[in-house]
Amino acid sequence: MQQPSTTRYDVLSQVFHWVTAIVVTIAFILGPGGFGRLMHQGVDPATRSDIVWHESLGILVLVLTTLRLIWVAVRPAAPQVPMAGWMKRSAKLGHLALWALLLALPLTALLALGSEGHPLTLLGGVRVGHLPFIVDSGLGELADWGDVHGLLGDVIMWIAGLHAAAALFHHFVLKDTVLLAMLPRHKRR
């Protein structure tokens, strides 16, 4: 389905991009510091709305990212904006890092929960009390997944910030269409 590129991403790609950006940002803000410590003190995650929302949004990020990857495989071709080779390589590297982090963050959260025996607690009272595919696999012992998850959360926010700064640089300094390609069309009156 890859067709000739236009100057803008298709509407579904734009929606996926902006919804993912909003969900990741809110999940980051709601990320409970010291989650493991709280659980070891006997705090039930279901009693903490920040934890319930953070975990629910994390699962949403995993679902959105999976759907986005499927869409990327079949959508119309992405817009191609002429730019220096180093900029194209930097953009590609940044995008690959963001994609990897969008997958790694929810997975490291599940590894942290499973390896420490904490339940996954979601909106609507959904609770997965035991993640045997993690506990029984030995993956949980490879790292302190809670620390890894926290570090990756910081990293994705830094890379997303650089991504946004680059888009603004393209728009205001280089005056090209990089930022406009991901914005909805402005309808003139």
PDB file of C-alpha atoms in Angstrom:
ATOM      1  CA  MET A   1       0.000   0.000   0.000  1.00  0.00           C
ATOM      2  CA  GLN A   2       3.051   2.292   0.036  1.00  0.00           C
ATOM      3  CA  GLN A   3       2.041   5.042  -2.393  1.00  0.00           C
ATOM      4  CA  PRO A   4       3.878   8.142  -3.484  1.00  0.00           C
ATOM      5  CA  SER A   5       4.514  10.520  -0.622  1.00  0.00           C
ATOM      6  CA  THR A   6       2.619  13.737  -0.043  1.00  0.00           C
ATOM      7  CA  THR A   7       3.683  16.672   2.079  1.00  0.00           C
ATOM      8  CA  ARG A   8       1.788  15.394   5.136  1.00  0.00           C
ATOM      9  CA  TYR A   9       1.345  12.182   7.048  1.00  0.00           C
ATOM     10  CA  ASP A  10      -2.045  10.557   6.696  1.00  0.00           C
ATOM     11  CA  VAL A  11      -4.661  11.352   9.354  1.00  0.00           C
ATOM     12  CA  LEU A  12      -4.350   7.987  11.141  1.00  0.00           C
ATOM     13  CA  SER A  13      -0.564   8.395  11.471  1.00  0.00           C
ATOM     14  CA  GLN A  14      -1.104  11.886  12.896  1.00  0.00           C
ATOM     15  CA  VAL A  15      -3.685  10.621  15.397  1.00  0.00           C
ATOM     16  CA  PHE A  16      -1.420   7.745  16.491  1.00  0.00           C
ATOM     17  CA  HIS A  17       1.525  10.156  16.884  1.00  0.00           C
ATOM     18  CA  TRP A  18      -0.257  12.786  18.972  1.00  0.00           C
ATOM     19  CA  VAL A  19      -2.289  10.367  21.108  1.00  0.00           C
ATOM     20  CA  THR A  20       0.881   8.397  21.875  1.00  0.00           C
ATOM     21  CA  ALA A  21       2.755  11.594  22.779  1.00  0.00           C
ATOM     22  CA  ILE A  22      -0.023  12.676  25.145  1.00  0.00           C
ATOM     23  CA  VAL A  23      -0.418   9.242  26.745  1.00  0.00           C
ATOM     24  CA  VAL A  24       3.340   8.830  27.300  1.00  0.00           C
ATOM     25  CA  THR A  25       3.593  12.290  28.844  1.00  0.00           C
ATOM     26  CA  ILE A  26       0.686  11.712  31.225  1.00  0.00           C
ATOM     27  CA  ALA A  27       2.013   8.252  32.163  1.00  0.00           C
ATOM     28  CA  PHE A  28       5.418   9.814  32.891  1.00  0.00           C
ATOM     29  CA  ILE A  29       3.887  12.520  35.081  1.00  0.00           C
ATOM     30  CA  LEU A  30       1.802   9.947  36.986  1.00  0.00           C
ATOM     31  CA  GLY A  31       4.700   7.505  37.341  1.00  0.00           C
ATOM     32  CA  PRO A  32       4.818   6.773  41.045  1.00  0.00           C
ATOM     33  CA  GLY A  33       8.267   7.317  42.474  1.00  0.00           C
ATOM     34  CA  GLY A  34       9.343   4.578  44.841  1.00  0.00           C
ATOM     35  CA  PHE A  35       6.728   2.147  43.544  1.00  0.00           C
ATOM     36  CA  GLY A  36       8.681  -0.915  44.693  1.00  0.00           C
ATOM     37  CA  ARG A  37       9.196   0.586  48.145  1.00  0.00           C
ATOM     38  CA  LEU A  38       5.462   1.259  48.436  1.00  0.00           C
ATOM     39  CA  MET A  39       4.613  -2.310  47.461  1.00  0.00           C
ATOM     40  CA  HIS A  40       7.137  -3.718  49.948  1.00  0.00           C
ATOM     41  CA  GLN A  41       5.452  -1.613  52.631  1.00  0.00           C
ATOM     42  CA  GLY A  42       2.199  -3.386  51.822  1.00  0.00           C
ATOM     43  CA  VAL A  43       0.495  -0.609  49.868  1.00  0.00           C
ATOM     44  CA  ASP A  44      -2.176  -2.083  47.588  1.00  0.00           C
ATOM     45  CA  PRO A  45      -1.709  -0.506  44.121  1.00  0.00           C
ATOM     46  CA  ALA A  46      -5.483  -0.486  43.661  1.00  0.00           C
ATOM     47  CA  THR A  47      -5.681   2.156  46.407  1.00  0.00           C
ATOM     48  CA  ARG A  48      -3.409   4.537  44.498  1.00  0.00           C
ATOM     49  CA  SER A  49      -5.069   6.191  41.515  1.00  0.00           C
ATOM     50  CA  ASP A  50      -1.674   7.368  40.186  1.00  0.00           C
ATOM     51  CA  ILE A  51      -0.481   3.749  40.005  1.00  0.00           C
ATOM     52  CA  VAL A  52      -3.706   2.501  38.415  1.00  0.00           C
ATOM     53  CA  TRP A  53      -3.627   5.266  35.801  1.00  0.00           C
ATOM     54  CA  HIS A  54       0.124   4.863  35.167  1.00  0.00           C
ATOM     55  CA  GLU A  55      -0.196   1.116  34.589  1.00  0.00           C
ATOM     56  CA  SER A  56      -3.335   1.492  32.452  1.00  0.00           C
ATOM     57  CA  LEU A  57      -1.685   4.145  30.304  1.00  0.00           C
ATOM     58  CA  GLY A  58       1.409   1.943  30.005  1.00  0.00           C
ATOM     59  CA  ILE A  59      -0.689  -0.891  28.594  1.00  0.00           C
ATOM     60  CA  LEU A  60      -2.335   1.631  26.259  1.00  0.00           C
ATOM     61  CA  VAL A  61       1.139   2.693  25.051  1.00  0.00           C
ATOM     62  CA  LEU A  62       1.951  -0.950  24.260  1.00  0.00           C
ATOM     63  CA  VAL A  63      -1.330  -1.374  22.337  1.00  0.00           C
ATOM     64  CA  LEU A  64      -0.931   1.927  20.472  1.00  0.00           C
ATOM     65  CA  THR A  65       2.665   1.156  19.557  1.00  0.00           C
ATOM     66  CA  THR A  66       1.748  -2.280  18.257  1.00  0.00           C
ATOM     67  CA  LEU A  67      -1.081  -0.820  16.159  1.00  0.00           C
ATOM     68  CA  ARG A  68       1.204   1.976  14.939  1.00  0.00           C
ATOM     69  CA  LEU A  69       3.842  -0.508  13.809  1.00  0.00           C
ATOM     70  CA  ILE A  70       1.211  -2.446  11.864  1.00  0.00           C
ATOM     71  CA  TRP A  71      -0.045   0.803  10.329  1.00  0.00           C
ATOM     72  CA  VAL A  72       3.483   1.913   9.381  1.00  0.00           C
ATOM     73  CA  ALA A  73       3.857  -1.317   7.407  1.00  0.00           C
ATOM     74  CA  VAL A  74       0.753  -0.664   5.285  1.00  0.00           C
ATOM     75  CA  ARG A  75       0.166   3.116   5.306  1.00  0.00           C
ATOM     76  CA  PRO A  76       0.952   5.502   2.486  1.00  0.00           C
ATOM     77  CA  ALA A  77       4.612   6.427   2.266  1.00  0.00           C
ATOM     78  CA  ALA A  78       5.862   9.002   4.745  1.00  0.00           C
ATOM     79  CA  PRO A  79       6.571  12.509   3.470  1.00  0.00           C
ATOM     80  CA  GLN A  80      10.153  13.071   2.354  1.00  0.00           C
ATOM     81  CA  VAL A  81      11.547  16.493   3.209  1.00  0.00           C
ATOM     82  CA  PRO A  82      14.868  17.427   1.587  1.00  0.00           C
ATOM     83  CA  MET A  83      17.548  17.896   4.257  1.00  0.00           C
ATOM     84  CA  ALA A  84      21.221  17.309   4.918  1.00  0.00           C
ATOM     85  CA  GLY A  85      22.357  13.699   5.199  1.00  0.00           C
ATOM     86  CA  TRP A  86      23.386  14.077   8.840  1.00  0.00           C
ATOM     87  CA  MET A  87      19.913  15.387   9.662  1.00  0.00           C
ATOM     88  CA  LYS A  88      18.257  12.405   7.970  1.00  0.00           C
ATOM     89  CA  ARG A  89      20.520  10.003   9.865  1.00  0.00           C
ATOM     90  CA  SER A  90      19.874  11.810  13.151  1.00  0.00           C
ATOM     91  CA  ALA A  91      16.118  11.753  12.550  1.00  0.00           C
ATOM     92  CA  LYS A  92      16.200   8.054  11.711  1.00  0.00           C
ATOM     93  CA  LEU A  93      18.253   7.283  14.823  1.00  0.00           C
ATOM     94  CA  GLY A  94      15.907   9.363  16.992  1.00  0.00           C
ATOM     95  CA  HIS A  95      12.832   7.658  15.562  1.00  0.00           C
ATOM     96  CA  LEU A  96      14.344   4.201  16.070  1.00  0.00           C
ATOM     97  CA  ALA A  97      15.184   5.089  19.672  1.00  0.00           C
ATOM     98  CA  LEU A  98      11.633   6.309  20.297  1.00  0.00           C
ATOM     99  CA  TRP A  99      10.112   3.160  18.765  1.00  0.00           C
ATOM    100  CA  ALA A 100      12.405   0.937  20.841  1.00  0.00           C
ATOM    101  CA  LEU A 101      11.541   2.847  24.017  1.00  0.00           C
ATOM    102  CA  LEU A 102       7.800   2.756  23.285  1.00  0.00           C
ATOM    103  CA  LEU A 103       8.082  -1.039  23.282  1.00  0.00           C
ATOM    104  CA  ALA A 104      10.668  -1.383  26.043  1.00  0.00           C
ATOM    105  CA  LEU A 105       8.916   0.771  28.635  1.00  0.00           C
ATOM    106  CA  PRO A 106       5.752  -1.323  28.978  1.00  0.00           C
ATOM    107  CA  LEU A 107       7.782  -4.538  28.766  1.00  0.00           C
ATOM    108  CA  THR A 108      10.198  -3.459  31.515  1.00  0.00           C
ATOM    109  CA  ALA A 109       7.197  -2.456  33.646  1.00  0.00           C
ATOM    110  CA  LEU A 110       5.732  -5.952  33.244  1.00  0.00           C
ATOM    111  CA  LEU A 111       9.128  -7.452  34.041  1.00  0.00           C
ATOM    112  CA  ALA A 112       9.367  -5.303  37.175  1.00  0.00           C
ATOM    113  CA  LEU A 113       5.882  -6.264  38.342  1.00  0.00           C
ATOM    114  CA  GLY A 114       6.326  -9.948  37.560  1.00  0.00           C
ATOM    115  CA  SER A 115       9.786 -10.291  39.034  1.00  0.00           C
ATOM    116  CA  GLU A 116       8.748  -8.630  42.288  1.00  0.00           C
ATOM    117  CA  GLY A 117       5.395 -10.406  42.530  1.00  0.00           C
ATOM    118  CA  HIS A 118       3.316  -7.233  42.294  1.00  0.00           C
ATOM    119  CA  PRO A 119      -0.065  -7.225  40.543  1.00  0.00           C
ATOM    120  CA  LEU A 120      -0.791  -5.337  37.362  1.00  0.00           C
ATOM    121  CA  THR A 121      -3.663  -3.058  38.378  1.00  0.00           C
ATOM    122  CA  LEU A 122      -5.708  -1.345  35.678  1.00  0.00           C
ATOM    123  CA  LEU A 123      -8.701   0.934  35.401  1.00  0.00           C
ATOM    124  CA  GLY A 124     -12.075  -0.720  35.814  1.00  0.00           C
ATOM    125  CA  GLY A 125     -10.849  -2.915  38.639  1.00  0.00           C
ATOM    126  CA  VAL A 126      -8.896  -5.215  36.326  1.00  0.00           C
ATOM    127  CA  ARG A 127      -6.114  -6.882  38.241  1.00  0.00           C
ATOM    128  CA  VAL A 128      -3.597  -9.469  37.111  1.00  0.00           C
ATOM    129  CA  GLY A 129      -2.198 -10.800  40.351  1.00  0.00           C
ATOM    130  CA  HIS A 130       0.532 -13.051  39.043  1.00  0.00           C
ATOM    131  CA  LEU A 131       2.609 -12.886  35.870  1.00  0.00           C
ATOM    132  CA  PRO A 132       3.959 -16.459  35.704  1.00  0.00           C
ATOM    133  CA  PHE A 133       5.494 -16.053  32.250  1.00  0.00           C
ATOM    134  CA  ILE A 134       7.955 -13.654  33.899  1.00  0.00           C
ATOM    135  CA  VAL A 135       8.423 -15.241  37.318  1.00  0.00           C
ATOM    136  CA  ASP A 136       8.967 -18.712  35.884  1.00  0.00           C
ATOM    137  CA  SER A 137      11.219 -17.580  33.031  1.00  0.00           C
ATOM    138  CA  GLY A 138      14.208 -16.291  34.957  1.00  0.00           C
ATOM    139  CA  LEU A 139      13.975 -12.944  33.140  1.00  0.00           C
ATOM    140  CA  GLY A 140      13.090 -11.225  36.373  1.00  0.00           C
ATOM    141  CA  GLU A 141      16.497 -11.984  37.824  1.00  0.00           C
ATOM    142  CA  LEU A 142      18.483 -10.421  34.998  1.00  0.00           C
ATOM    143  CA  ALA A 143      18.110  -6.837  36.265  1.00  0.00           C
ATOM    144  CA  ASP A 144      16.291  -4.573  38.674  1.00  0.00           C
ATOM    145  CA  TRP A 145      13.542  -3.956  36.136  1.00  0.00           C
ATOM    146  CA  GLY A 146      11.944  -1.190  38.193  1.00  0.00           C
ATOM    147  CA  ASP A 147      15.183   0.813  37.997  1.00  0.00           C
ATOM    148  CA  VAL A 148      15.511   0.024  34.279  1.00  0.00           C
ATOM    149  CA  HIS A 149      11.924   1.132  33.702  1.00  0.00           C
ATOM    150  CA  GLY A 150      12.492   4.396  35.585  1.00  0.00           C
ATOM    151  CA  LEU A 151      15.673   5.145  33.652  1.00  0.00           C
ATOM    152  CA  LEU A 152      14.009   4.407  30.297  1.00  0.00           C
ATOM    153  CA  GLY A 153      11.116   6.664  31.283  1.00  0.00           C
ATOM    154  CA  ASP A 154      13.552   9.533  31.765  1.00  0.00           C
ATOM    155  CA  VAL A 155      15.332   8.688  28.500  1.00  0.00           C
ATOM    156  CA  ILE A 156      12.129   8.677  26.424  1.00  0.00           C
ATOM    157  CA  MET A 157      11.187  12.105  27.750  1.00  0.00           C
ATOM    158  CA  TRP A 158      14.629  13.504  26.854  1.00  0.00           C
ATOM    159  CA  ILE A 159      14.540  12.012  23.353  1.00  0.00           C
ATOM    160  CA  ALA A 160      10.939  13.144  22.823  1.00  0.00           C
ATOM    161  CA  GLY A 161      11.999  16.632  23.926  1.00  0.00           C
ATOM    162  CA  LEU A 162      14.853  16.629  21.409  1.00  0.00           C
ATOM    163  CA  HIS A 163      12.423  15.323  18.772  1.00  0.00           C
ATOM    164  CA  ALA A 164      10.047  18.218  19.471  1.00  0.00           C
ATOM    165  CA  ALA A 165      12.904  20.751  19.538  1.00  0.00           C
ATOM    166  CA  ALA A 166      14.140  19.469  16.166  1.00  0.00           C
ATOM    167  CA  ALA A 167      10.644  19.816  14.673  1.00  0.00           C
ATOM    168  CA  LEU A 168      10.423  23.395  15.970  1.00  0.00           C
ATOM    169  CA  PHE A 169      13.921  24.141  14.605  1.00  0.00           C
ATOM    170  CA  HIS A 170      12.841  22.867  11.196  1.00  0.00           C
ATOM    171  CA  HIS A 171       9.693  24.981  11.307  1.00  0.00           C
ATOM    172  CA  PHE A 172      11.025  28.291  12.638  1.00  0.00           C
ATOM    173  CA  VAL A 173      14.670  28.282  11.513  1.00  0.00           C
ATOM    174  CA  LEU A 174      14.862  26.099   8.410  1.00  0.00           C
ATOM    175  CA  LYS A 175      11.263  26.963   7.443  1.00  0.00           C
ATOM    176  CA  ASP A 176      10.638  23.543   5.909  1.00  0.00           C
ATOM    177  CA  THR A 177       7.617  21.235   6.222  1.00  0.00           C
ATOM    178  CA  VAL A 178       8.886  18.737   8.813  1.00  0.00           C
ATOM    179  CA  LEU A 179       6.554  19.946  11.577  1.00  0.00           C
ATOM    180  CA  LEU A 180       3.642  20.653   9.229  1.00  0.00           C
ATOM    181  CA  ALA A 181       3.804  17.071   7.961  1.00  0.00           C
ATOM    182  CA  MET A 182       2.553  15.834  11.348  1.00  0.00           C
ATOM    183  CA  LEU A 183      -0.020  18.558  11.950  1.00  0.00           C
ATOM    184  CA  PRO A 184      -3.631  18.408  10.740  1.00  0.00           C
ATOM    185  CA  ARG A 185      -4.465  20.510   7.720  1.00  0.00           C
ATOM    186  CA  HIS A 186      -5.555  23.998   8.590  1.00  0.00           C
ATOM    187  CA  LYS A 187      -8.859  24.773   6.896  1.00  0.00           C
ATOM    188  CA  ARG A 188      -9.071  28.312   5.659  1.00  0.00           C
ATOM    189  CA  ARG A 189     -12.289  30.235   6.216  1.00  0.00           C
TER     190      ARG A 189
END
